[in-house]
Amino acid sequence: MAVNKPRGNTQRQQEQKAAGSRLRLSIDWDGIFASPKSTLAWGIFFMVLGLVMEVSFVSYIFTGITDQSVIDGIREESIRDAGRQTRNVLGVLGATISHIFVYRWFGISAILLPVIAVLGGWKIAFGREPYSLSRKTKEVVFFLIWGSVLMGYVVLMSNQESSLSFISGGMGYAINVILFDWLKWGSIIPIIFALFLFAVYFYDFRDTIEQWQVKNAVPDPVTVEVNDDATVSTEPVAEEKEAVKPQEPKYVSVVNDTYDDLEEEKEEVVEEVEPVAEEIEETPVAVSAAEPVMLSVEPVVAVAQPAKVSVPGVLELEVEDTMVKEPEEFVVEEEDVNASILREFGQYDPTLDLPSYQFPDVSLMNEVFENAHEKVSHDELEGNKTRIVDTLGSYGINISKIKATIGPTVTLYEIIPEAGVRISKIKNLEGDIALSLAALGIRIIAPMPGRGTIGIEVPNKNRETVFIRSVLSNERFQKSTYDLPVILGKTISNEIHIADLAKMPHLLMAGATGQGKSVGLNVILASLIYKKHPAELKFVLVDPKKVELTLFNKLERHFLAKLPNSGEAIITDTKKVIFTLNSLCIEMDQRYDLLKEASVRNLKEYNAKFAQRRLNPERGHRFLPYIVLVIDELADLMMTAGKEVETPIARLAQLARAVGIHLVVATQRPSVKVITGLIKANFPARLSFRVTSSIDSRTILDAGGAEQLVGQGDMLLSINSEMIRLQCPFIDTREIEDVCDFIGAQRGYDGAYALPEYEGEEGGEGKSEVNVDDFDNLLPEAARLIVTHQQGSTSLIQRKMKLGYNRAGRIVDQLESIGVVGPFTGSKARDVMFMDLSGLEEHLRVMGIN
């Protein structure tokens, strides 16, 4: 890649270094405000502030008239004299604050305002809300304004503005003056109507009214007695009213209920219905229902004809000479539950896991330096045109038209030959044209796709460096709506080329040593980091060379994924690479099970459905981030592992697209032994930097041309049968360090995203020996919890032990390895292998787990 970055300006470099030092010595305000001590201090501060305001407001109600003259003349006398005259409990400060909020603005309604400060301070200090802060804030703001306006109406109608004006405040009184000019005494109508609208839309009385109607629609219990002659008696029986409790309606209105509460409610409803079945088997039968229910009752004595009896508004009973049918169970419709949760809490937002996360800014990148020389001079353009025309003319090929397009690395000369000229004749003159232009890397494109011309790419004498900052700040990238936007470079027409990795869906890269391959990987990683939140994207980084991707170690708690109990997040050991690839295959299979359970076809539809709260986390559903697997040197892995690496890579390339797992694989040696047919067939998008031979070019691109590139970021992209020449942006090591430091200094997750555990095929039974020392210290407690509840699910451990999903998932995998629970079965809970705690304790003792 060409780098024309000035290196001789020592003074400028020293200034930049000094500026960088000053930047590093600046105060980390985010760290100060985000520390536990600071949050506690700020929380207590806001709570105290709220209490101070409340005390001053209440005091003002009794002392405000006396303090009025003091506040009006505070500018003309000292604070000490004003303090002696002020009767407010909190002195001059309290009187001044109260004068503003109570007298000038909101009146006595201002006593509601400190509630927001107290609740906000409580949330900051202790990380939880005694009441919903957002809901209470809306209520306080409405009643603050509405109460002021209502009191303004009272003051205006009483004709005692001078003595009562403080109860409405200036705002409420002014609004009522305007309303009175329009409606006179009828101005109370819009005030009351505003309260009605707020109550309807904020409190949603519809559900409350429906529940009240259902509750009060239950009639007295009815005794249905089937006699020998098939007659039916419907007289109320007082002594049997306690036989069956009134049943709840078939729907549940969810406000602050969790999925746990809903499951318990479902069980309670079913339990309440069970005694009804027992009573029906006897005669007489007492039934009480909240809604019409279909029941089938067999008479004790057979009858000749079935009798059908209707009790208006309550039951419809059918008497048949068959068997007794149990009443249908009341089922909580999950769609209704999800709709209610969505209405209350809104869509699920995964980014709220890290609400204070800040995206890196382009200012972390180096400034864009102007090239010292003009890119391509007019004389160079005209000279090249003339030499191309003369060279072709000497072989009897006349040109009717020639046009030049200047790019960052090469200039494209498009020629239109006269009629009758064969294209193959021009292509055979590639070496002669290169000789006449004294240029390296002439590439002829005959014909140009979709243009009807022949292209000749000629390297520029003064090449332009495409800096990463210029493309990251480009409007096209900033406004990109791609799922996984990656910057690949600048085209010959100087346009930024942005691709969607999610649609590629995988990328195969090749290039000889020093031609820009590692820089290209860094650009792809940087572009994804600049656009995606850590909750939406995870990287699995494989670096056999051990030095290329180590800088991204600092992103472990934000963007990286790894095997549980693995030391380094950047995978360098070949054995761990094999385990990681197979673990990704397990992750892929688990995701497909979740997609099948959710009845969707791809990750985007699944996450959209989960965000709309249409999928139950109690059934194993969760938000699924994209996973991008990056392998920096495939050739080394293929040399040391072979089929053990090729098989999982091919399987991921074939199937992982739909579940959001995408591969970026790079190699220095694009030979057929490295890029096998099985791998190559599943990588439709391929990118090649300069290679050493046309054979390597055909191996990676299925076409020649990569051997004619000029190096230093010059590359060819083959996608959808289209070949595009690009200049890769330049990003240096310091820029990567700054970005990783910026993100790594922020609050992150507890650790890297945990991939499923994978046990290598070691030992006689195909599994590695269990190492008890690596187990979680909460594993015994989790085992007892699962056996007690007889439910082998990750969500149970999460709820009862208050653990994160990743740690709970690791514990379940460890429980499977020691035989406490069965294998993964999709969305269903795992089988529990022990029926009581005594058997479990003996098993744990034998395993050496206390």
PDB file of N, CA and C in Angstrom, residues 659-724:
ATOM      1  N   VAL A 659     -27.796 -17.916  10.624  1.00  0.00           N
ATOM      2  CA  VAL A 659     -27.812 -17.680  12.072  1.00  0.00           C
ATOM      3  C   VAL A 659     -26.826 -16.604  12.492  1.00  0.00           C
ATOM      4  N   GLY A 660     -26.329 -15.822  11.553  1.00  0.00           N
ATOM      5  CA  GLY A 660     -25.529 -14.651  11.893  1.00  0.00           C
ATOM      6  C   GLY A 660     -24.074 -14.918  12.202  1.00  0.00           C
ATOM      7  N   ILE A 661     -23.522 -16.043  11.735  1.00  0.00           N
ATOM      8  CA  ILE A 661     -22.095 -16.327  11.911  1.00  0.00           C
ATOM      9  C   ILE A 661     -21.425 -16.189  10.552  1.00  0.00           C
ATOM     10  N   HIS A 662     -20.440 -15.291  10.455  1.00  0.00           N
ATOM     11  CA  HIS A 662     -19.803 -14.982   9.179  1.00  0.00           C
ATOM     12  C   HIS A 662     -18.286 -15.125   9.309  1.00  0.00           C
ATOM     13  N   LEU A 663     -17.635 -15.508   8.212  1.00  0.00           N
ATOM     14  CA  LEU A 663     -16.211 -15.826   8.224  1.00  0.00           C
ATOM     15  C   LEU A 663     -15.439 -14.836   7.376  1.00  0.00           C
ATOM     16  N   VAL A 664     -14.286 -14.408   7.885  1.00  0.00           N
ATOM     17  CA  VAL A 664     -13.300 -13.645   7.119  1.00  0.00           C
ATOM     18  C   VAL A 664     -11.989 -14.407   7.250  1.00  0.00           C
ATOM     19  N   VAL A 665     -11.579 -15.050   6.181  1.00  0.00           N
ATOM     20  CA  VAL A 665     -10.414 -15.944   6.204  1.00  0.00           C
ATOM     21  C   VAL A 665      -9.349 -15.397   5.271  1.00  0.00           C
ATOM     22  N   ALA A 666      -8.115 -15.281   5.766  1.00  0.00           N
ATOM     23  CA  ALA A 666      -7.014 -14.735   4.978  1.00  0.00           C
ATOM     24  C   ALA A 666      -5.864 -15.732   4.932  1.00  0.00           C
ATOM     25  N   THR A 667      -5.104 -15.663   3.841  1.00  0.00           N
ATOM     26  CA  THR A 667      -3.936 -16.538   3.695  1.00  0.00           C
ATOM     27  C   THR A 667      -2.904 -15.882   2.798  1.00  0.00           C
ATOM     28  N   GLN A 668      -1.631 -16.232   3.015  1.00  0.00           N
ATOM     29  CA  GLN A 668      -0.546 -15.737   2.161  1.00  0.00           C
ATOM     30  C   GLN A 668      -0.355 -16.614   0.939  1.00  0.00           C
ATOM     31  N   ARG A 669      -0.698 -17.881   1.070  1.00  0.00           N
ATOM     32  CA  ARG A 669      -0.434 -18.822  -0.009  1.00  0.00           C
ATOM     33  C   ARG A 669      -1.755 -19.392  -0.534  1.00  0.00           C
ATOM     34  N   PRO A 670      -2.335 -18.775  -1.548  1.00  0.00           N
ATOM     35  CA  PRO A 670      -3.630 -19.250  -2.072  1.00  0.00           C
ATOM     36  C   PRO A 670      -3.485 -20.449  -3.001  1.00  0.00           C
ATOM     37  N   SER A 671      -2.875 -21.531  -2.485  1.00  0.00           N
ATOM     38  CA  SER A 671      -2.725 -22.733  -3.299  1.00  0.00           C
ATOM     39  C   SER A 671      -3.945 -23.633  -3.114  1.00  0.00           C
ATOM     40  N   VAL A 672      -4.061 -24.622  -3.997  1.00  0.00           N
ATOM     41  CA  VAL A 672      -5.210 -25.519  -3.929  1.00  0.00           C
ATOM     42  C   VAL A 672      -5.165 -26.402  -2.688  1.00  0.00           C
ATOM     43  N   LYS A 673      -3.997 -26.558  -2.072  1.00  0.00           N
ATOM     44  CA  LYS A 673      -3.913 -27.338  -0.850  1.00  0.00           C
ATOM     45  C   LYS A 673      -4.433 -26.558   0.351  1.00  0.00           C
ATOM     46  N   VAL A 674      -4.391 -25.227   0.248  1.00  0.00           N
ATOM     47  CA  VAL A 674      -4.892 -24.372   1.333  1.00  0.00           C
ATOM     48  C   VAL A 674      -6.352 -24.019   1.094  1.00  0.00           C
ATOM     49  N   ILE A 675      -6.624 -23.442  -0.070  1.00  0.00           N
ATOM     50  CA  ILE A 675      -8.002 -23.090  -0.432  1.00  0.00           C
ATOM     51  C   ILE A 675      -8.574 -24.256  -1.229  1.00  0.00           C
ATOM     52  N   THR A 676      -9.068 -25.230  -0.508  1.00  0.00           N
ATOM     53  CA  THR A 676      -9.595 -26.428  -1.160  1.00  0.00           C
ATOM     54  C   THR A 676     -10.922 -26.125  -1.842  1.00  0.00           C
ATOM     55  N   GLY A 677     -11.320 -27.043  -2.684  1.00  0.00           N
ATOM     56  CA  GLY A 677     -12.578 -26.853  -3.390  1.00  0.00           C
ATOM     57  C   GLY A 677     -13.762 -26.773  -2.453  1.00  0.00           C
ATOM     58  N   LEU A 678     -13.724 -27.524  -1.339  1.00  0.00           N
ATOM     59  CA  LEU A 678     -14.810 -27.505  -0.375  1.00  0.00           C
ATOM     60  C   LEU A 678     -14.945 -26.141   0.288  1.00  0.00           C
ATOM     61  N   ILE A 679     -13.811 -25.511   0.603  1.00  0.00           N
ATOM     62  CA  ILE A 679     -13.836 -24.178   1.199  1.00  0.00           C
ATOM     63  C   ILE A 679     -14.192 -23.121   0.160  1.00  0.00           C
ATOM     64  N   LYS A 680     -13.546 -23.203  -0.985  1.00  0.00           N
ATOM     65  CA  LYS A 680     -13.713 -22.180  -2.013  1.00  0.00           C
ATOM     66  C   LYS A 680     -15.146 -22.082  -2.517  1.00  0.00           C
ATOM     67  N   ALA A 681     -15.835 -23.200  -2.582  1.00  0.00           N
ATOM     68  CA  ALA A 681     -17.197 -23.200  -3.118  1.00  0.00           C
ATOM     69  C   ALA A 681     -18.165 -22.408  -2.264  1.00  0.00           C
ATOM     70  N   ASN A 682     -17.830 -22.212  -0.999  1.00  0.00           N
ATOM     71  CA  ASN A 682     -18.750 -21.528  -0.095  1.00  0.00           C
ATOM     72  C   ASN A 682     -18.318 -20.107   0.230  1.00  0.00           C
ATOM     73  N   PHE A 683     -17.346 -19.582  -0.514  1.00  0.00           N
ATOM     74  CA  PHE A 683     -16.905 -18.202  -0.356  1.00  0.00           C
ATOM     75  C   PHE A 683     -17.120 -17.459  -1.670  1.00  0.00           C
ATOM     76  N   PRO A 684     -18.331 -16.983  -1.932  1.00  0.00           N
ATOM     77  CA  PRO A 684     -18.571 -16.278  -3.208  1.00  0.00           C
ATOM     78  C   PRO A 684     -17.859 -14.936  -3.293  1.00  0.00           C
ATOM     79  N   ALA A 685     -17.542 -14.331  -2.158  1.00  0.00           N
ATOM     80  CA  ALA A 685     -16.828 -13.054  -2.146  1.00  0.00           C
ATOM     81  C   ALA A 685     -15.359 -13.320  -1.852  1.00  0.00           C
ATOM     82  N   ARG A 686     -14.496 -12.912  -2.796  1.00  0.00           N
ATOM     83  CA  ARG A 686     -13.054 -13.153  -2.636  1.00  0.00           C
ATOM     84  C   ARG A 686     -12.298 -11.880  -2.947  1.00  0.00           C
ATOM     85  N   LEU A 687     -11.254 -11.664  -2.190  1.00  0.00           N
ATOM     86  CA  LEU A 687     -10.474 -10.438  -2.317  1.00  0.00           C
ATOM     87  C   LEU A 687      -9.002 -10.812  -2.387  1.00  0.00           C
ATOM     88  N   SER A 688      -8.304 -10.257  -3.368  1.00  0.00           N
ATOM     89  CA  SER A 688      -6.898 -10.600  -3.528  1.00  0.00           C
ATOM     90  C   SER A 688      -6.036  -9.349  -3.629  1.00  0.00           C
ATOM     91  N   PHE A 689      -5.008  -9.309  -2.784  1.00  0.00           N
ATOM     92  CA  PHE A 689      -3.944  -8.327  -2.957  1.00  0.00           C
ATOM     93  C   PHE A 689      -2.957  -8.925  -3.968  1.00  0.00           C
ATOM     94  N   ARG A 690      -1.829  -8.299  -4.130  1.00  0.00           N
ATOM     95  CA  ARG A 690      -0.882  -8.786  -5.130  1.00  0.00           C
ATOM     96  C   ARG A 690      -0.360 -10.168  -4.757  1.00  0.00           C
ATOM     97  N   VAL A 691      -0.356 -11.063  -5.720  1.00  0.00           N
ATOM     98  CA  VAL A 691       0.188 -12.412  -5.532  1.00  0.00           C
ATOM     99  C   VAL A 691       1.363 -12.598  -6.486  1.00  0.00           C
ATOM    100  N   THR A 692       2.069 -13.692  -6.300  1.00  0.00           N
ATOM    101  CA  THR A 692       3.320 -13.866  -7.039  1.00  0.00           C
ATOM    102  C   THR A 692       3.147 -14.450  -8.430  1.00  0.00           C
ATOM    103  N   SER A 693       2.026 -15.110  -8.688  1.00  0.00           N
ATOM    104  CA  SER A 693       1.865 -15.762  -9.988  1.00  0.00           C
ATOM    105  C   SER A 693       0.409 -15.732 -10.424  1.00  0.00           C
ATOM    106  N   SER A 694       0.221 -15.936 -11.727  1.00  0.00           N
ATOM    107  CA  SER A 694      -1.135 -15.971 -12.263  1.00  0.00           C
ATOM    108  C   SER A 694      -1.889 -17.203 -11.775  1.00  0.00           C
ATOM    109  N   ILE A 695      -1.155 -18.266 -11.414  1.00  0.00           N
ATOM    110  CA  ILE A 695      -1.809 -19.472 -10.892  1.00  0.00           C
ATOM    111  C   ILE A 695      -2.482 -19.159  -9.556  1.00  0.00           C
ATOM    112  N   ASP A 696      -1.753 -18.437  -8.699  1.00  0.00           N
ATOM    113  CA  ASP A 696      -2.341 -18.040  -7.422  1.00  0.00           C
ATOM    114  C   ASP A 696      -3.546 -17.130  -7.640  1.00  0.00           C
ATOM    115  N   SER A 697      -3.452 -16.242  -8.630  1.00  0.00           N
ATOM    116  CA  SER A 697      -4.578 -15.350  -8.932  1.00  0.00           C
ATOM    117  C   SER A 697      -5.806 -16.146  -9.354  1.00  0.00           C
ATOM    118  N   ARG A 698      -5.602 -17.153 -10.181  1.00  0.00           N
ATOM    119  CA  ARG A 698      -6.731 -17.959 -10.639  1.00  0.00           C
ATOM    120  C   ARG A 698      -7.274 -18.830  -9.505  1.00  0.00           C
ATOM    121  N   THR A 699      -6.407 -19.214  -8.570  1.00  0.00           N
ATOM    122  CA  THR A 699      -6.871 -20.019  -7.443  1.00  0.00           C
ATOM    123  C   THR A 699      -7.826 -19.228  -6.561  1.00  0.00           C
ATOM    124  N   ILE A 700      -7.494 -17.969  -6.326  1.00  0.00           N
ATOM    125  CA  ILE A 700      -8.314 -17.171  -5.422  1.00  0.00           C
ATOM    126  C   ILE A 700      -9.470 -16.486  -6.143  1.00  0.00           C
ATOM    127  N   LEU A 701      -9.246 -15.992  -7.372  1.00  0.00           N
ATOM    128  CA  LEU A 701     -10.258 -15.199  -8.077  1.00  0.00           C
ATOM    129  C   LEU A 701     -10.910 -15.919  -9.245  1.00  0.00           C
ATOM    130  N   ASP A 702     -10.411 -17.080  -9.612  1.00  0.00           N
ATOM    131  CA  ASP A 702     -10.851 -17.770 -10.835  1.00  0.00           C
ATOM    132  C   ASP A 702     -10.563 -16.940 -12.076  1.00  0.00           C
ATOM    133  N   ALA A 703      -9.608 -16.032 -11.966  1.00  0.00           N
ATOM    134  CA  ALA A 703      -9.224 -15.182 -13.105  1.00  0.00           C
ATOM    135  C   ALA A 703      -7.855 -14.605 -12.820  1.00  0.00           C
ATOM    136  N   GLY A 704      -7.137 -14.267 -13.864  1.00  0.00           N
ATOM    137  CA  GLY A 704      -5.847 -13.619 -13.696  1.00  0.00           C
ATOM    138  C   GLY A 704      -6.017 -12.143 -13.385  1.00  0.00           C
ATOM    139  N   GLY A 705      -4.900 -11.503 -13.095  1.00  0.00           N
ATOM    140  CA  GLY A 705      -4.914 -10.068 -12.842  1.00  0.00           C
ATOM    141  C   GLY A 705      -4.340  -9.683 -11.509  1.00  0.00           C
ATOM    142  N   ALA A 706      -4.430 -10.546 -10.511  1.00  0.00           N
ATOM    143  CA  ALA A 706      -3.909 -10.199  -9.193  1.00  0.00           C
ATOM    144  C   ALA A 706      -2.390 -10.117  -9.199  1.00  0.00           C
ATOM    145  N   GLU A 707      -1.756 -10.840 -10.125  1.00  0.00           N
ATOM    146  CA  GLU A 707      -0.291 -10.762 -10.218  1.00  0.00           C
ATOM    147  C   GLU A 707       0.172  -9.454 -10.834  1.00  0.00           C
ATOM    148  N   GLN A 708      -0.752  -8.695 -11.476  1.00  0.00           N
ATOM    149  CA  GLN A 708      -0.419  -7.418 -12.102  1.00  0.00           C
ATOM    150  C   GLN A 708      -0.660  -6.223 -11.180  1.00  0.00           C
ATOM    151  N   LEU A 709      -1.118  -6.456  -9.972  1.00  0.00           N
ATOM    152  CA  LEU A 709      -1.350  -5.364  -9.036  1.00  0.00           C
ATOM    153  C   LEU A 709      -0.019  -4.777  -8.590  1.00  0.00           C
ATOM    154  N   VAL A 710      -0.067  -3.551  -8.088  1.00  0.00           N
ATOM    155  CA  VAL A 710       1.179  -2.833  -7.774  1.00  0.00           C
ATOM    156  C   VAL A 710       1.523  -2.878  -6.290  1.00  0.00           C
ATOM    157  N   GLY A 711       0.718  -3.595  -5.480  1.00  0.00           N
ATOM    158  CA  GLY A 711       1.064  -3.760  -4.076  1.00  0.00           C
ATOM    159  C   GLY A 711       0.615  -2.605  -3.209  1.00  0.00           C
ATOM    160  N   GLN A 712       0.941  -2.720  -1.911  1.00  0.00           N
ATOM    161  CA  GLN A 712       0.643  -1.693  -0.914  1.00  0.00           C
ATOM    162  C   GLN A 712      -0.842  -1.312  -0.897  1.00  0.00           C
ATOM    163  N   GLY A 713      -1.685  -2.326  -0.786  1.00  0.00           N
ATOM    164  CA  GLY A 713      -3.117  -2.083  -0.655  1.00  0.00           C
ATOM    165  C   GLY A 713      -3.884  -2.127  -1.945  1.00  0.00           C
ATOM    166  N   ASP A 714      -3.218  -2.258  -3.081  1.00  0.00           N
ATOM    167  CA  ASP A 714      -3.913  -2.394  -4.365  1.00  0.00           C
ATOM    168  C   ASP A 714      -4.504  -3.799  -4.427  1.00  0.00           C
ATOM    169  N   MET A 715      -5.798  -3.893  -4.714  1.00  0.00           N
ATOM    170  CA  MET A 715      -6.435  -5.208  -4.621  1.00  0.00           C
ATOM    171  C   MET A 715      -7.581  -5.327  -5.614  1.00  0.00           C
ATOM    172  N   LEU A 716      -7.978  -6.597  -5.825  1.00  0.00           N
ATOM    173  CA  LEU A 716      -9.111  -6.922  -6.683  1.00  0.00           C
ATOM    174  C   LEU A 716     -10.162  -7.638  -5.846  1.00  0.00           C
ATOM    175  N   LEU A 717     -11.414  -7.218  -5.988  1.00  0.00           N
ATOM    176  CA  LEU A 717     -12.532  -7.836  -5.293  1.00  0.00           C
ATOM    177  C   LEU A 717     -13.425  -8.534  -6.305  1.00  0.00           C
ATOM    178  N   SER A 718     -13.621  -9.825  -6.106  1.00  0.00           N
ATOM    179  CA  SER A 718     -14.506 -10.595  -6.970  1.00  0.00           C
ATOM    180  C   SER A 718     -15.750 -10.962  -6.178  1.00  0.00           C
ATOM    181  N   ILE A 719     -16.894 -10.449  -6.628  1.00  0.00           N
ATOM    182  CA  ILE A 719     -18.154 -10.715  -5.950  1.00  0.00           C
ATOM    183  C   ILE A 719     -19.279 -10.682  -6.968  1.00  0.00           C
ATOM    184  N   ASN A 720     -20.098 -11.708  -6.923  1.00  0.00           N
ATOM    185  CA  ASN A 720     -21.223 -11.822  -7.856  1.00  0.00           C
ATOM    186  C   ASN A 720     -20.769 -11.717  -9.312  1.00  0.00           C
ATOM    187  N   SER A 721     -19.675 -12.416  -9.627  1.00  0.00           N
ATOM    188  CA  SER A 721     -19.131 -12.469 -10.993  1.00  0.00           C
ATOM    189  C   SER A 721     -18.678 -11.099 -11.499  1.00  0.00           C
ATOM    190  N   GLU A 722     -18.422 -10.178 -10.589  1.00  0.00           N
ATOM    191  CA  GLU A 722     -17.949  -8.845 -10.962  1.00  0.00           C
ATOM    192  C   GLU A 722     -16.595  -8.602 -10.324  1.00  0.00           C
ATOM    193  N   MET A 723     -15.664  -8.040 -11.089  1.00  0.00           N
ATOM    194  CA  MET A 723     -14.323  -7.765 -10.610  1.00  0.00           C
ATOM    195  C   MET A 723     -14.152  -6.258 -10.427  1.00  0.00           C
ATOM    196  N   ILE A 724     -13.774  -5.838  -9.208  1.00  0.00           N
ATOM    197  CA  ILE A 724     -13.617  -4.422  -8.885  1.00  0.00           C
ATOM    198  C   ILE A 724     -12.209  -4.203  -8.364  1.00  0.00           C
TER     199      ILE A 724
END
